[in-house]
Coordinates of C-alpha atoms and ligand atoms in Angstrom, one line a residue:
X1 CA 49.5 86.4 116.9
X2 CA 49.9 86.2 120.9
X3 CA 52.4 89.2 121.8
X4 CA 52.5 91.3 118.7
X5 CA 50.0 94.2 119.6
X6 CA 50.4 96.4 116.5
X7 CA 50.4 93.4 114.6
X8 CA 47.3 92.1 115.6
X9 CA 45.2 95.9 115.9
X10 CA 46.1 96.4 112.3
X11 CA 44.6 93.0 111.4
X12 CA 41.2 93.9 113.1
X13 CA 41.4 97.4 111.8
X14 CA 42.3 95.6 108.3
X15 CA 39.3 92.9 108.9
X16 CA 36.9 95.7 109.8
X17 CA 37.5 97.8 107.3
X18 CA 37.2 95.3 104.6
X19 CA 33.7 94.7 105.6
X20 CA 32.6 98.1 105.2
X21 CA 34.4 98.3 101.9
X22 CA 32.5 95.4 100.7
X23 CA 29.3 97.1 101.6
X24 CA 29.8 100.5 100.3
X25 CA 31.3 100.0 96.9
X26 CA 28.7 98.5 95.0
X27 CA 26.2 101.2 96.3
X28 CA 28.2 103.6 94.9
X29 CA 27.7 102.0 91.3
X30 CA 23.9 101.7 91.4
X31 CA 22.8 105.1 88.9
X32 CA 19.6 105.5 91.2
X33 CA 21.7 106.2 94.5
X34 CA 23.2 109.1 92.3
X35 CA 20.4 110.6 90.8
X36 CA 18.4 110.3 93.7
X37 CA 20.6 110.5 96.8
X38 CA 23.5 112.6 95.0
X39 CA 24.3 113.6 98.7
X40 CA 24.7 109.5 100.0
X41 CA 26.4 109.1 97.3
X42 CA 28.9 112.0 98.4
X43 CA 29.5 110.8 101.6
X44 CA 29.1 106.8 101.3
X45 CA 31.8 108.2 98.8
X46 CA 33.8 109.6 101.2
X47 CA 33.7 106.8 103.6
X48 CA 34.5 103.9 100.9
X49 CA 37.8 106.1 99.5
X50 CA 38.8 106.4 102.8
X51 CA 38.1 103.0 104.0
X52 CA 40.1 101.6 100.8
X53 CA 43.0 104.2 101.6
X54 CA 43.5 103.3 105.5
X55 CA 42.7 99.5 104.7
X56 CA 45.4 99.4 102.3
X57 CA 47.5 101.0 104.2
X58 CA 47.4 98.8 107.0
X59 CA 47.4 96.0 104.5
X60 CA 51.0 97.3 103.7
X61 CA 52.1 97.5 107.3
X62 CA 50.6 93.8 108.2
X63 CA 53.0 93.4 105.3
X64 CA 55.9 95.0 105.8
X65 CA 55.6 94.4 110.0
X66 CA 54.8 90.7 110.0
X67 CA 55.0 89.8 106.4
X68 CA 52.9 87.2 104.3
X69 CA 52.5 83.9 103.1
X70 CA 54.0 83.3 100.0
X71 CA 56.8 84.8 98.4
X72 CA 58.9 87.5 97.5
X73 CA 57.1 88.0 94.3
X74 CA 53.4 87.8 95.4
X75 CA 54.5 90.4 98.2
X76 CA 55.2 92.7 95.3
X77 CA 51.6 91.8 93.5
X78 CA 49.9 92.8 97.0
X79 CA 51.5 95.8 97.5
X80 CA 51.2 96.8 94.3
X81 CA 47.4 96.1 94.7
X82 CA 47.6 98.8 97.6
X83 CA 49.8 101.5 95.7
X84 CA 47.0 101.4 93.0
X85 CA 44.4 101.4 95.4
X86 CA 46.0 104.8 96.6
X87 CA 46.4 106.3 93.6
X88 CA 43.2 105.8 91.8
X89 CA 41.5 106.7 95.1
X90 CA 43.4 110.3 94.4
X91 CA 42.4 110.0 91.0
X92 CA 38.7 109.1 91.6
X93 CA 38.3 112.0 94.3
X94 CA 40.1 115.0 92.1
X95 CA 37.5 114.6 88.8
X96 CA 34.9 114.2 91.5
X97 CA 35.4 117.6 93.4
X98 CA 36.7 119.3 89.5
X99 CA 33.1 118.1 88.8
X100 CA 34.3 116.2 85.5
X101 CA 32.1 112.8 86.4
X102 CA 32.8 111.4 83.0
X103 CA 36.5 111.1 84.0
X104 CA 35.2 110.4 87.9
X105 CA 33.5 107.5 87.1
X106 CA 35.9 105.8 84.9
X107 CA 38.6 106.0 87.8
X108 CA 35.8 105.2 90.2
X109 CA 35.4 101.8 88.2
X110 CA 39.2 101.5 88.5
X111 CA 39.2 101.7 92.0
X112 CA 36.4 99.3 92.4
X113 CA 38.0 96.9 90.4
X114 CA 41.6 97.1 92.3
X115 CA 40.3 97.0 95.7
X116 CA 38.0 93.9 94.6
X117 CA 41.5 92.3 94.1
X118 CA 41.5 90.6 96.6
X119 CA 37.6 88.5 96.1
X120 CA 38.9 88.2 92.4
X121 CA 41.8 86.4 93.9
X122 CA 39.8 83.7 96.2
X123 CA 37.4 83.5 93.7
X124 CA 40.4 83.0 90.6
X125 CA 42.1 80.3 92.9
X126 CA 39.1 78.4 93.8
X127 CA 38.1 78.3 90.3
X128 CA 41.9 77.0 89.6
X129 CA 41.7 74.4 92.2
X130 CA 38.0 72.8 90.9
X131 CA 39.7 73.0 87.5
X132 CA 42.6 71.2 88.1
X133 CA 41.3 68.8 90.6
X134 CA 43.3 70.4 93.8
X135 CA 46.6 72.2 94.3
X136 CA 48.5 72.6 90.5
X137 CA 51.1 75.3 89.9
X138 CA 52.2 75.7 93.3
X139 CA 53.3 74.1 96.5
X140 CA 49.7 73.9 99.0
X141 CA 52.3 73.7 102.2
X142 CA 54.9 76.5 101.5
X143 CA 52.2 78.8 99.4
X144 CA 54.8 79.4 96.6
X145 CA 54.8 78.9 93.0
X146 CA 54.1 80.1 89.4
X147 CA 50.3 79.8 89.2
X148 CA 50.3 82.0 92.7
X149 CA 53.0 84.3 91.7
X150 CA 50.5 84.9 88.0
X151 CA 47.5 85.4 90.2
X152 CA 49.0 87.8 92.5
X153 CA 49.1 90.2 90.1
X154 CA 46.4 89.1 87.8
X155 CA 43.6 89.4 90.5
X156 CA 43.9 93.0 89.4
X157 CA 45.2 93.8 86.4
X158 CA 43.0 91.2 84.1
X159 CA 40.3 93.1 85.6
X160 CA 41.7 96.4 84.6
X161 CA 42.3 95.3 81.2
X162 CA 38.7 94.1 80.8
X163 CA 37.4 97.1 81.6
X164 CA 39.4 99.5 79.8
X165 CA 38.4 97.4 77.0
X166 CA 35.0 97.7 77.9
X167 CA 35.4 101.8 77.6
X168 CA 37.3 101.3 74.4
X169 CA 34.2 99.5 72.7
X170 CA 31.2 101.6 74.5
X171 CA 33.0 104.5 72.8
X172 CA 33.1 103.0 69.5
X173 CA 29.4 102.5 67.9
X174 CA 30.3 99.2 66.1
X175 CA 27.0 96.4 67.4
X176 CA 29.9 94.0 66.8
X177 CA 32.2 95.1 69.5
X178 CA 28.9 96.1 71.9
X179 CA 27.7 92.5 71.2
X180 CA 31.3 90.6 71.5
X181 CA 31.7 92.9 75.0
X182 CA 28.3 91.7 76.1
X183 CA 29.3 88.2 75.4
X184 CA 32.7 88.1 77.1
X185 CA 31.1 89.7 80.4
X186 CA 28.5 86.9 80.5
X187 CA 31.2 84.6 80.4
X188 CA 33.0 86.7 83.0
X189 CA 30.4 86.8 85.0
X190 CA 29.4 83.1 85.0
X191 CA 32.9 82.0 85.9
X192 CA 32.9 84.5 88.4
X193 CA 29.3 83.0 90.2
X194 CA 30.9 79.4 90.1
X195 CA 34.3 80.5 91.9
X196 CA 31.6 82.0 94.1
X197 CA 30.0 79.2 94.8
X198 CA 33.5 76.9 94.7
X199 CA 35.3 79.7 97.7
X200 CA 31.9 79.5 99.8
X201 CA 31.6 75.9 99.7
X202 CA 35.8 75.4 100.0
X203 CA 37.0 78.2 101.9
X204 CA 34.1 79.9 104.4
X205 CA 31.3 77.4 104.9
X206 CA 34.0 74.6 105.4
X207 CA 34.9 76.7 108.2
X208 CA 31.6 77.3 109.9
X209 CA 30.8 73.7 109.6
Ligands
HEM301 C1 33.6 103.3 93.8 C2 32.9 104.1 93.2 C3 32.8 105.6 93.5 C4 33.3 106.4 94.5 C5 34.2 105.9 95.6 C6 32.8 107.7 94.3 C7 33.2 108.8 95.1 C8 32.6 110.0 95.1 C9 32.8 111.1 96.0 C10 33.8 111.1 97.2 C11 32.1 112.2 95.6 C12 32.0 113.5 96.3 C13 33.1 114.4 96.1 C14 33.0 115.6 97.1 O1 32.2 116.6 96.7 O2 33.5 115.6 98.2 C15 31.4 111.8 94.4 C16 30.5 112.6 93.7 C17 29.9 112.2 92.5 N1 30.0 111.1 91.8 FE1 31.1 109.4 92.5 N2 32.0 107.8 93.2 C18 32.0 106.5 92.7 C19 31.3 106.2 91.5 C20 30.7 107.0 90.7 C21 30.1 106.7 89.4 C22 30.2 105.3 88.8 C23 29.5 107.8 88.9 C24 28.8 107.8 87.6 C25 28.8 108.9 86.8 C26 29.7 108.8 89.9 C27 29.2 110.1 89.8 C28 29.2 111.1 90.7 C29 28.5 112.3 90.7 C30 27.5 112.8 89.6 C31 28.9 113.1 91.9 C32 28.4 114.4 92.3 C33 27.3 114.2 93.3 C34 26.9 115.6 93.8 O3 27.6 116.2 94.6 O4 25.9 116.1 93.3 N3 30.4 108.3 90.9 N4 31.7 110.5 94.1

C-alpha cells in the first residue's frame, strides 16, 4: 500500500518469513534429520519456532495496523491462529530443553499443524469452490459469510482434532482403530493433493500465466 511504510515492511517481513517457515517445518518431522543430525535439528529448530513466533506476530500487526479482508469474525479465527501459534511454540520449546521429547513432539506436531493454517485454508477453500461449482457460502466481492467465517477457524482446529485423535488411537493397541486411522488419513490426504492441485491451478499459476 503506496504511503504506509510499517505497513508494507511487515508484509515483506510476513512474506519472507512464511517462506522459510514452509521450508523448515517439514524437515523438522523427518526421524532421520533427528537421529542423524540431532544438532540441525536443534537449530533448524530454533529458526522455524522463531520464524513462526515473529511471523505471527507481524501477522497480528498487518492485522490490527491495516486490518483484513473479511470480517469481524474471521479476524478473530486469524488471530486466534497466531495466539496458538505462540503458545504451542512456548510449549514445543520447554519439553524440548526439559528433554521430555515424548511430550516435545506431540506439541511440535501441534505447532506444525497451526502454523500450516493458513495452506489448510487455500487448500480447504479451493476444494469448496470445485465442489460447489464457484463461490457458495459467502459473498466473492465483500469476502464475508458463513462458509468463510467456519473456515477461519476450521483451517486449524479440524486439524488439531485429527491429530489428537491420531495420539488417542496410536496409544490404544486396538488394529481397529490403527486401521480406521490409517484409512481416514488416506482420505485426508487425498483431499488434501486435490485442493493442491485446485489452489495451484486457481490461485498461483493463474497468476503467473
Ligand atoms: C515443528 C517441529 C519441531 C520443532 C520446531 C522442534 C524444535 C526443537 C528445538 C528448538 C530443539 C532444541 C532445543 C534446544 O536445546 O535449544 C529440539 C530438540 C529435539 N527435538 Fe524437536 N522439534 C520439532 C519436532 C520434533 C519431533 C517430531 C521430534 C520427535 C521425537 C523431536 C525430537 C527432538 C529431539 C530428540 C531433540 C533433541 C536433539 C538433541 O539436542 O540431541 N522434535 N527440537
Amino acid at each position: 500500500m503506496a504511503g504506509d511504510v510499517a505497513g508494507n515492511i511487515a508484509v515483506g517481513v510476513h512474506l519472507f518469513l512464511a517462506f522459510v517457515v514452509t521450508i523448515c517445518g517439514p524437515l523438522q518431522l523427518i526421524p532421520q534429520t533427528r537421529t542423524h543430525a540431532p544438532v540441525f535439528h536443534r537449530w533448524n529448530g530454533r529458526i522455524y519456532l522463531t520464524t513462526a513466533v515473529v511471523t505471527s506476530i507481524a501477522g497480528l500487526v498487518m492485522l490490527f495496523h491495516r486490518g483484513s479482508v473479511g470480517g469481524a469474525v474471521q479476524h478473530v479465527g486469524i488471530a486466534l491462529n497466531a495466539v496458538l501459534v505462540i503458545i504451542f511454540a512456548a510449549m514445543a520449546l520447554r519439553y524440548a530443553l526439559a528433554r521430555d521429547f515424548v511430550t516435545h513432539r506431540r506439541w511440535a506436531m501441534r505447532l506444525f499443524l497451526v502454523v500450516s493454517g493458513v495452506w489448510f485454508y487455500r487448500v480447504g477453500l479451493m476444494l469448496w469452490l470445485v465442489a460447489n461449482n464457484g463461490p457458495s457460502g459467502f459473498d466473492p466481492v465483500t469476502f464475508q459469510g458463513p462458509f468463510l467465517n467456519f473456515i477461519s477457524f476450521a483451517n486449524y482446529l479440524l486439524p488439531l482434532v485429527a491429530l489428537e485423535i491420531y495420539f488417542y488411537t496410536k496409544d490404544k493397541t486396538l488394529a481397529r482403530g490403527h486401521i480406521a486411522m490409517a484409512a481416514a488419513l488416506l482420505m485426508l490426504t487425498l483431499a488434501m493433493a486435490a485442493g493442491i492441485l485446485f489452489a495451484t491451478r486457481l490461485m498461483w499459476f493463474s497468476r503467473l500465466l
